[in-house]
Coordinates of C-alpha atoms and ligand atoms in Angstrom, one line a residue:
M29 CA 7.9 -1.6 19.9
K30 CA 4.9 -3.8 20.6
V31 CA 2.7 -3.6 17.4
L32 CA -0.7 -4.8 16.5
V33 CA -0.8 -5.2 12.6
A34 CA -4.5 -5.2 11.3
G35 CA -4.4 -6.6 7.9
G36 CA -1.2 -8.1 8.6
A37 CA -1.6 -11.3 6.1
G38 CA -2.2 -9.3 3.1
Y39 CA 0.3 -7.8 0.7
I40 CA 1.6 -5.1 1.9
G41 CA 0.8 -5.7 5.7
S42 CA 2.8 -9.2 5.7
H43 CA 5.9 -7.0 4.3
V44 CA 5.5 -4.7 7.2
V45 CA 5.4 -7.7 9.5
F46 CA 8.6 -9.2 8.0
E47 CA 10.5 -5.9 8.6
L48 CA 9.3 -5.4 12.0
I49 CA 10.4 -9.0 13.3
R50 CA 13.8 -8.3 11.3
D51 CA 14.0 -5.2 13.3
G52 CA 13.5 -7.0 16.8
H53 CA 9.7 -5.9 17.3
E54 CA 6.8 -7.6 19.1
V55 CA 3.9 -8.4 16.6
V56 CA 0.3 -9.6 16.6
V57 CA -1.2 -10.0 13.3
Y58 CA -5.1 -9.4 13.4
D59 CA -6.7 -10.4 10.0
N60 CA -10.1 -11.4 8.4
L61 CA -8.2 -13.4 5.7
S62 CA -11.0 -12.0 3.1
T63 CA -7.8 -11.4 0.8
G64 CA -4.8 -12.3 3.2
R65 CA -3.3 -15.4 3.7
R66 CA -2.6 -17.4 6.8
S67 CA 0.6 -18.8 5.4
A68 CA 1.9 -15.0 4.8
V69 CA 2.4 -14.8 8.8
P70 CA 5.9 -16.0 9.9
E71 CA 6.0 -18.7 12.1
G72 CA 6.1 -17.9 15.5
V73 CA 4.2 -14.5 15.2
R74 CA 0.5 -14.6 17.0
F75 CA -2.3 -14.4 14.7
I76 CA -5.8 -13.4 15.6
E77 CA -8.4 -14.0 12.9
G78 CA -11.2 -11.1 13.3
D79 CA -12.4 -8.5 11.4
I80 CA -11.7 -4.7 12.2
R81 CA -15.6 -4.1 11.8
D82 CA -16.3 -6.4 14.8
L83 CA -16.0 -3.8 17.9
D84 CA -15.9 -6.6 20.3
A85 CA -13.2 -8.8 18.6
T86 CA -11.0 -5.8 17.8
T87 CA -11.2 -4.4 21.5
R88 CA -10.3 -8.0 22.6
A89 CA -7.3 -8.1 20.2
L90 CA -6.0 -4.7 21.1
A91 CA -6.7 -5.3 25.1
Q92 CA -4.6 -8.2 24.9
G93 CA -1.4 -6.8 23.7
T94 CA 1.6 -8.8 23.5
S95 CA 2.9 -11.3 26.0
S96 CA 5.2 -8.6 27.6
G97 CA 2.7 -5.7 27.7
S98 CA 0.1 -3.5 26.1
F99 CA 0.6 -2.3 22.5
D100 CA 2.4 1.0 21.8
V101 CA 1.2 1.2 18.3
A102 CA -1.5 -0.1 16.0
L103 CA -0.9 -0.3 12.0
H104 CA -3.8 -0.5 9.7
F105 CA -3.5 -1.9 6.4
A106 CA -7.2 -3.9 6.6
A107 CA -8.7 -1.9 3.6
K108 CA -9.9 -2.9 0.1
L109 CA -7.8 -1.3 -2.9
V110 CA -9.0 -2.0 -6.0
V111 CA -10.2 1.4 -8.0
P112 CA -12.6 -0.6 -10.4
E113 CA -14.2 -2.5 -7.8
S114 CA -14.8 0.5 -5.6
V115 CA -16.8 2.3 -8.7
S116 CA -18.8 -0.7 -9.1
N117 CA -19.3 -1.3 -5.5
P118 CA -18.6 1.7 -3.3
L119 CA -21.0 0.7 -0.5
A120 CA -18.3 -2.3 0.2
Y121 CA -15.9 0.3 0.4
Y122 CA -17.2 2.7 2.6
H123 CA -18.2 -0.3 5.1
N124 CA -14.7 -1.6 5.0
N125 CA -12.6 1.3 4.6
V126 CA -14.5 3.8 6.8
E127 CA -16.6 1.8 9.1
G128 CA -14.0 -0.6 9.4
L129 CA -11.5 2.4 10.8
R130 CA -14.1 3.9 12.7
T131 CA -14.8 0.9 14.8
M132 CA -10.8 0.1 15.0
L133 CA -10.3 3.7 16.1
E134 CA -13.2 3.1 18.8
A135 CA -11.7 0.0 20.1
M136 CA -8.3 1.9 20.4
V137 CA -9.8 4.8 22.3
K138 CA -11.3 2.0 24.6
T139 CA -8.1 0.0 25.1
N140 CA -5.8 3.1 25.3
V141 CA -3.7 2.1 22.2
R142 CA -3.1 5.8 21.2
T143 CA -0.9 5.6 18.3
I144 CA -1.8 4.6 15.0
V145 CA -0.1 4.2 11.4
F146 CA -2.3 4.2 8.7
S147 CA -2.0 3.3 5.1
S148 CA -3.5 5.8 2.6
T149 CA -2.7 6.6 -1.0
A150 CA -1.8 8.9 -3.7
A151 CA -5.6 8.5 -5.1
V152 CA -6.6 11.0 -2.7
Y153 CA -4.9 13.8 -4.7
G154 CA -7.0 12.8 -7.9
E155 CA -6.0 14.9 -10.5
P156 CA -2.4 16.4 -9.4
D157 CA -2.2 20.2 -9.2
K158 CA -1.2 21.3 -12.7
S159 CA 1.4 23.7 -11.7
H160 CA 3.3 20.9 -10.3
N161 CA 3.9 19.0 -13.2
G162 CA 2.6 15.8 -11.8
E163 CA 4.5 16.3 -8.7
C164 CA 2.2 15.7 -5.3
L165 CA 3.0 17.8 -2.2
E166 CA 1.1 16.6 1.1
G167 CA -0.4 20.3 1.4
D168 CA -1.8 19.9 -2.3
L169 CA -5.6 19.8 -2.7
T170 CA -7.4 16.6 -2.1
V171 CA -9.9 15.8 -4.6
P172 CA -10.4 12.2 -5.3
I173 CA -12.0 10.8 -8.6
N174 CA -13.0 7.5 -7.3
P175 CA -14.7 5.9 -4.2
Y176 CA -11.6 4.4 -3.0
G177 CA -9.5 7.5 -3.1
E178 CA -12.8 9.2 -1.4
T179 CA -12.6 6.2 1.4
K180 CA -9.3 6.9 2.3
L181 CA -9.5 10.7 2.3
A182 CA -12.7 10.1 4.8
A183 CA -10.6 7.8 6.9
E184 CA -7.4 10.4 7.0
K185 CA -9.8 13.0 8.3
M186 CA -11.5 10.8 10.8
I187 CA -8.3 9.7 12.4
Q188 CA -7.2 13.4 12.5
W189 CA -10.4 14.5 14.0
V190 CA -10.3 11.7 16.4
A191 CA -6.5 11.9 17.3
Q192 CA -7.3 15.6 18.3
A193 CA -10.4 14.7 20.7
H194 CA -8.6 11.7 22.2
D195 CA -5.0 12.8 22.6
M196 CA -3.5 10.3 19.8
N197 CA -0.9 10.5 17.7
Y198 CA -1.0 9.1 13.8
C199 CA 1.2 8.6 11.0
I200 CA -0.6 8.6 7.7
L201 CA 1.2 7.4 4.6
R202 CA 0.3 8.0 1.3
Y203 CA 1.5 5.3 -1.0
F204 CA 2.4 5.8 -4.8
N205 CA 2.6 2.7 -7.0
V206 CA 3.8 -0.2 -4.8
A207 CA 5.4 -3.2 -6.3
G208 CA 7.6 -6.0 -6.1
A209 CA 8.3 -8.8 -3.5
D210 CA 10.2 -9.5 -0.3
A211 CA 13.8 -11.1 -1.2
S212 CA 12.8 -14.3 0.5
L213 CA 9.9 -14.6 -2.0
R214 CA 7.8 -15.8 1.0
I215 CA 5.3 -13.3 0.2
G216 CA 4.0 -11.2 -2.4
L217 CA 0.9 -9.5 -4.5
D218 CA -1.4 -12.4 -5.1
K219 CA -2.8 -13.3 -8.6
D220 CA -6.4 -12.9 -8.1
Q221 CA -6.0 -9.2 -7.1
L222 CA -4.0 -8.2 -10.3
T223 CA -4.9 -5.0 -12.0
H224 CA -1.4 -3.5 -11.5
L225 CA 1.0 -2.9 -14.5
I226 CA 4.1 -4.6 -13.2
P227 CA 2.3 -7.8 -12.3
L228 CA 0.6 -8.1 -15.7
I229 CA 4.0 -7.5 -17.4
M230 CA 5.4 -10.5 -15.5
Q231 CA 2.3 -12.6 -16.1
T232 CA 2.7 -11.9 -19.8
A233 CA 6.5 -12.9 -19.7
L234 CA 5.5 -16.0 -17.7
G235 CA 3.2 -16.8 -20.8
L236 CA 0.0 -16.4 -18.2
R237 CA -1.2 -13.7 -20.7
E238 CA -0.9 -13.2 -24.6
K239 CA 0.1 -9.7 -24.5
L240 CA 0.2 -6.7 -22.2
Q241 CA -1.9 -3.8 -23.1
I242 CA -0.9 -0.2 -22.6
Y243 CA -3.5 2.0 -22.1
G244 CA -3.3 5.1 -24.0
N245 CA -0.4 6.6 -25.8
D246 CA -1.7 10.2 -26.3
Y247 CA -1.0 11.7 -22.9
D248 CA 0.9 14.7 -22.3
T249 CA 4.1 13.1 -21.3
I250 CA 7.4 12.3 -22.6
D251 CA 6.2 9.5 -24.9
G252 CA 2.4 9.7 -24.8
T253 CA 2.0 7.2 -21.8
C254 CA 1.3 7.8 -18.3
V255 CA 3.9 8.4 -15.8
R256 CA 3.9 6.9 -12.3
D257 CA 6.2 6.7 -9.3
Y258 CA 6.9 3.2 -8.5
I259 CA 8.2 2.2 -4.9
H260 CA 9.5 -1.2 -3.9
V261 CA 7.2 -2.8 -1.2
S262 CA 10.2 -3.5 1.1
D263 CA 11.5 0.1 1.1
L264 CA 7.8 0.9 2.0
A265 CA 7.5 -1.4 4.8
R266 CA 10.7 0.2 6.3
A267 CA 9.1 3.5 6.3
H268 CA 6.3 2.1 8.6
I269 CA 8.6 1.4 11.2
L270 CA 10.4 4.5 10.9
G271 CA 7.1 6.2 11.1
A272 CA 5.9 4.4 14.1
K273 CA 9.2 5.3 15.9
Y274 CA 8.9 9.1 14.9
I275 CA 5.6 9.4 16.4
L276 CA 6.4 7.4 19.6
D277 CA 9.8 9.2 19.8
N278 CA 8.5 12.8 19.2
D279 CA 4.9 12.6 20.4
R280 CA 3.4 14.1 17.6
S281 CA 1.7 13.2 14.3
V282 CA 2.9 13.2 10.5
L283 CA 1.3 12.9 7.3
C284 CA 3.8 12.1 4.2
N285 CA 3.7 10.8 0.8
L286 CA 6.0 7.5 0.3
G287 CA 7.1 7.3 -3.2
S288 CA 10.7 7.1 -4.9
G289 CA 10.2 10.7 -5.9
Q290 CA 10.8 9.5 -9.5
G291 CA 8.7 9.1 -12.4
F292 CA 8.6 6.4 -15.2
S293 CA 6.1 6.2 -18.0
V294 CA 4.3 3.0 -18.7
K295 CA 6.5 2.7 -22.1
Q296 CA 9.7 3.2 -20.0
V297 CA 8.6 0.3 -17.3
V298 CA 7.8 -2.0 -20.4
D299 CA 11.3 -1.1 -21.9
A300 CA 13.0 -1.9 -18.7
A301 CA 11.4 -5.1 -18.3
L302 CA 12.2 -6.1 -22.2
K303 CA 15.9 -5.7 -21.3
M304 CA 15.2 -8.5 -18.7
F305 CA 12.1 -10.7 -20.2
E306 CA 10.4 -11.4 -23.4
F307 CA 6.8 -10.4 -23.9
A308 CA 4.4 -9.0 -26.4
Y309 CA 2.8 -5.5 -25.8
E310 CA 0.4 -3.4 -27.7
Y311 CA -1.4 -0.1 -27.4
A312 CA -4.9 0.1 -26.3
P313 CA -7.5 3.1 -25.6
R314 CA -7.0 4.7 -22.2
R315 CA -8.3 3.4 -19.3
D316 CA -11.0 5.3 -17.4
G317 CA -9.9 7.6 -14.3
D318 CA -6.1 7.5 -14.9
P319 CA -4.2 10.8 -14.3
A320 CA -1.3 11.4 -16.9
K321 CA 1.2 12.0 -14.1
L322 CA 1.4 11.2 -10.5
I323 CA 4.7 11.4 -8.9
A324 CA 5.5 11.6 -5.1
N325 CA 7.5 14.8 -3.7
N326 CA 9.1 12.6 -1.0
Q327 CA 10.9 15.2 0.7
R328 CA 8.8 15.0 4.0
A329 CA 9.5 11.6 4.5
Q330 CA 13.2 11.8 3.7
E331 CA 13.5 14.9 6.4
L332 CA 11.0 13.8 9.2
L333 CA 11.2 10.0 9.1
G334 CA 15.0 9.5 7.9
W335 CA 13.5 7.4 5.2
Q336 CA 15.4 6.8 1.9
P337 CA 14.0 4.4 -0.9
Q338 CA 16.9 2.0 -1.8
L339 CA 15.3 -0.4 -4.4
S340 CA 15.3 0.3 -8.1
L341 CA 12.6 -0.2 -10.7
E342 CA 14.7 -3.4 -11.8
Q343 CA 14.4 -4.9 -8.4
M344 CA 10.9 -4.4 -8.3
L345 CA 10.7 -6.2 -11.7
S346 CA 12.8 -9.0 -10.8
S347 CA 11.6 -9.7 -7.5
D348 CA 8.1 -9.6 -8.9
F349 CA 8.7 -11.9 -11.6
A350 CA 10.6 -14.3 -9.2
Y351 CA 7.4 -14.4 -6.9
R352 CA 5.0 -14.8 -9.8
Q353 CA 7.0 -17.8 -11.1
K354 CA 7.2 -19.3 -7.8
I355 CA 3.1 -19.2 -7.3
S356 CA 2.4 -20.3 -11.0
T357 CA 4.5 -23.6 -10.3
S358 CA 2.8 -24.2 -6.8
S359 CA -0.5 -26.4 -6.8
H360 CA -2.5 -23.9 -5.0
G361 CA -1.1 -20.8 -6.3
E362 CA 0.7 -20.2 -3.0
P363 CA 4.4 -20.0 -2.6
A364 CA 5.9 -23.4 -1.5
Ligands
UDP12 N1 -1.4 0.2 -17.0 C1 -1.2 -0.5 -18.3 N2 -1.6 -1.7 -18.5 C2 -2.2 -2.5 -17.9 C3 -2.1 -2.1 -16.3 C4 -1.8 -0.8 -16.0 O1 -1.0 0.3 -19.6 O2 -2.1 -3.7 -18.1 C5 -1.2 1.5 -16.7 C6 -2.2 2.5 -16.3 O3 -3.1 2.8 -17.2 C7 -1.4 3.6 -15.6 C8 -0.2 2.8 -15.1 O4 0.0 1.3 -15.9 O5 -1.1 4.4 -16.3 C9 -0.2 2.3 -13.6 O6 -1.3 1.3 -13.4 P1 -1.7 0.7 -12.0 O7 -2.8 0.1 -12.3 O8 -0.3 -0.2 -11.9 O9 -1.5 1.7 -11.0 P2 -2.4 3.1 -10.6 O10 -1.3 4.0 -11.2 O11 -4.0 3.1 -11.7 O12 -2.6 2.9 -9.3

């Protein structure tokens, strides 16, 4: 496939670029480097610095194609994704996640690139349907509880309407809790973006933080702490390639959850990490906006895309630790 990856210098985008290259595809990365890093783009991969909100620049990038022809598909990762930041600055989220996508879709229509793979999120569900015990199915109600989830839901709907009007196909992937780093340790989630549980555990294990705080132990769950579905970023990355192939081969669109299908409580994650590393933790009050349980039903991704998550929670913990150890010892906070 010939692929444009918008946001390909960021955490998830760069993992997808690595998997695409390993799988023999032709890739161009388009990124404004607002949170991504130039060094995350593998050598030999063409890089265009640009912003998806810039119609002319995005149209030019899409029109150029790869050295051997027009793009078959565009992958979209160029979004903001920190929930508390979206609450304090919703306008930035609408500008980036909604207006940015609108501009990119306009550029795609202009250049006749009619296939998009889009990263969405479990945050579109809001509080999961009570009758499913924390499990989310793609057909469930979507009632986001923060601006981040709202902008992603608006984006999903925009893609669906535009696809209908302009004869396009899409693969929308709703991510659950993504963690870990590529086995090469060349790329990972960087340290200034950290609000997520696993990187914070690893920073504590590395002595960069004194104690991990567990937010709330009075939820209606197995041990009172919140339950989430953790998925390794490399498993997630492979699903994008399968998703792109599925829509190109079948000339149809798809929307599916991407999670392991298994729930772990915060305490279970902490206990798994304590078997591997030493660190201190304490219980703290609940964090605003945290639903008690969020677990993916991943049947659709398994059946339609032929996707199976392969990497375990322990592999997410150990690879995140190794990456974080690597960046904490390099002078600029970047992997050597
Ligand atoms: N969490 C925690 N301590 C932390 C960070 C997160 O107890 O320092 C909890 C958080 O309240 C949630 C779970 O870990 O229940 C996963 O949170 P994260 O921010 O990793 O992902 P989210 O599910 O919010 O997208």
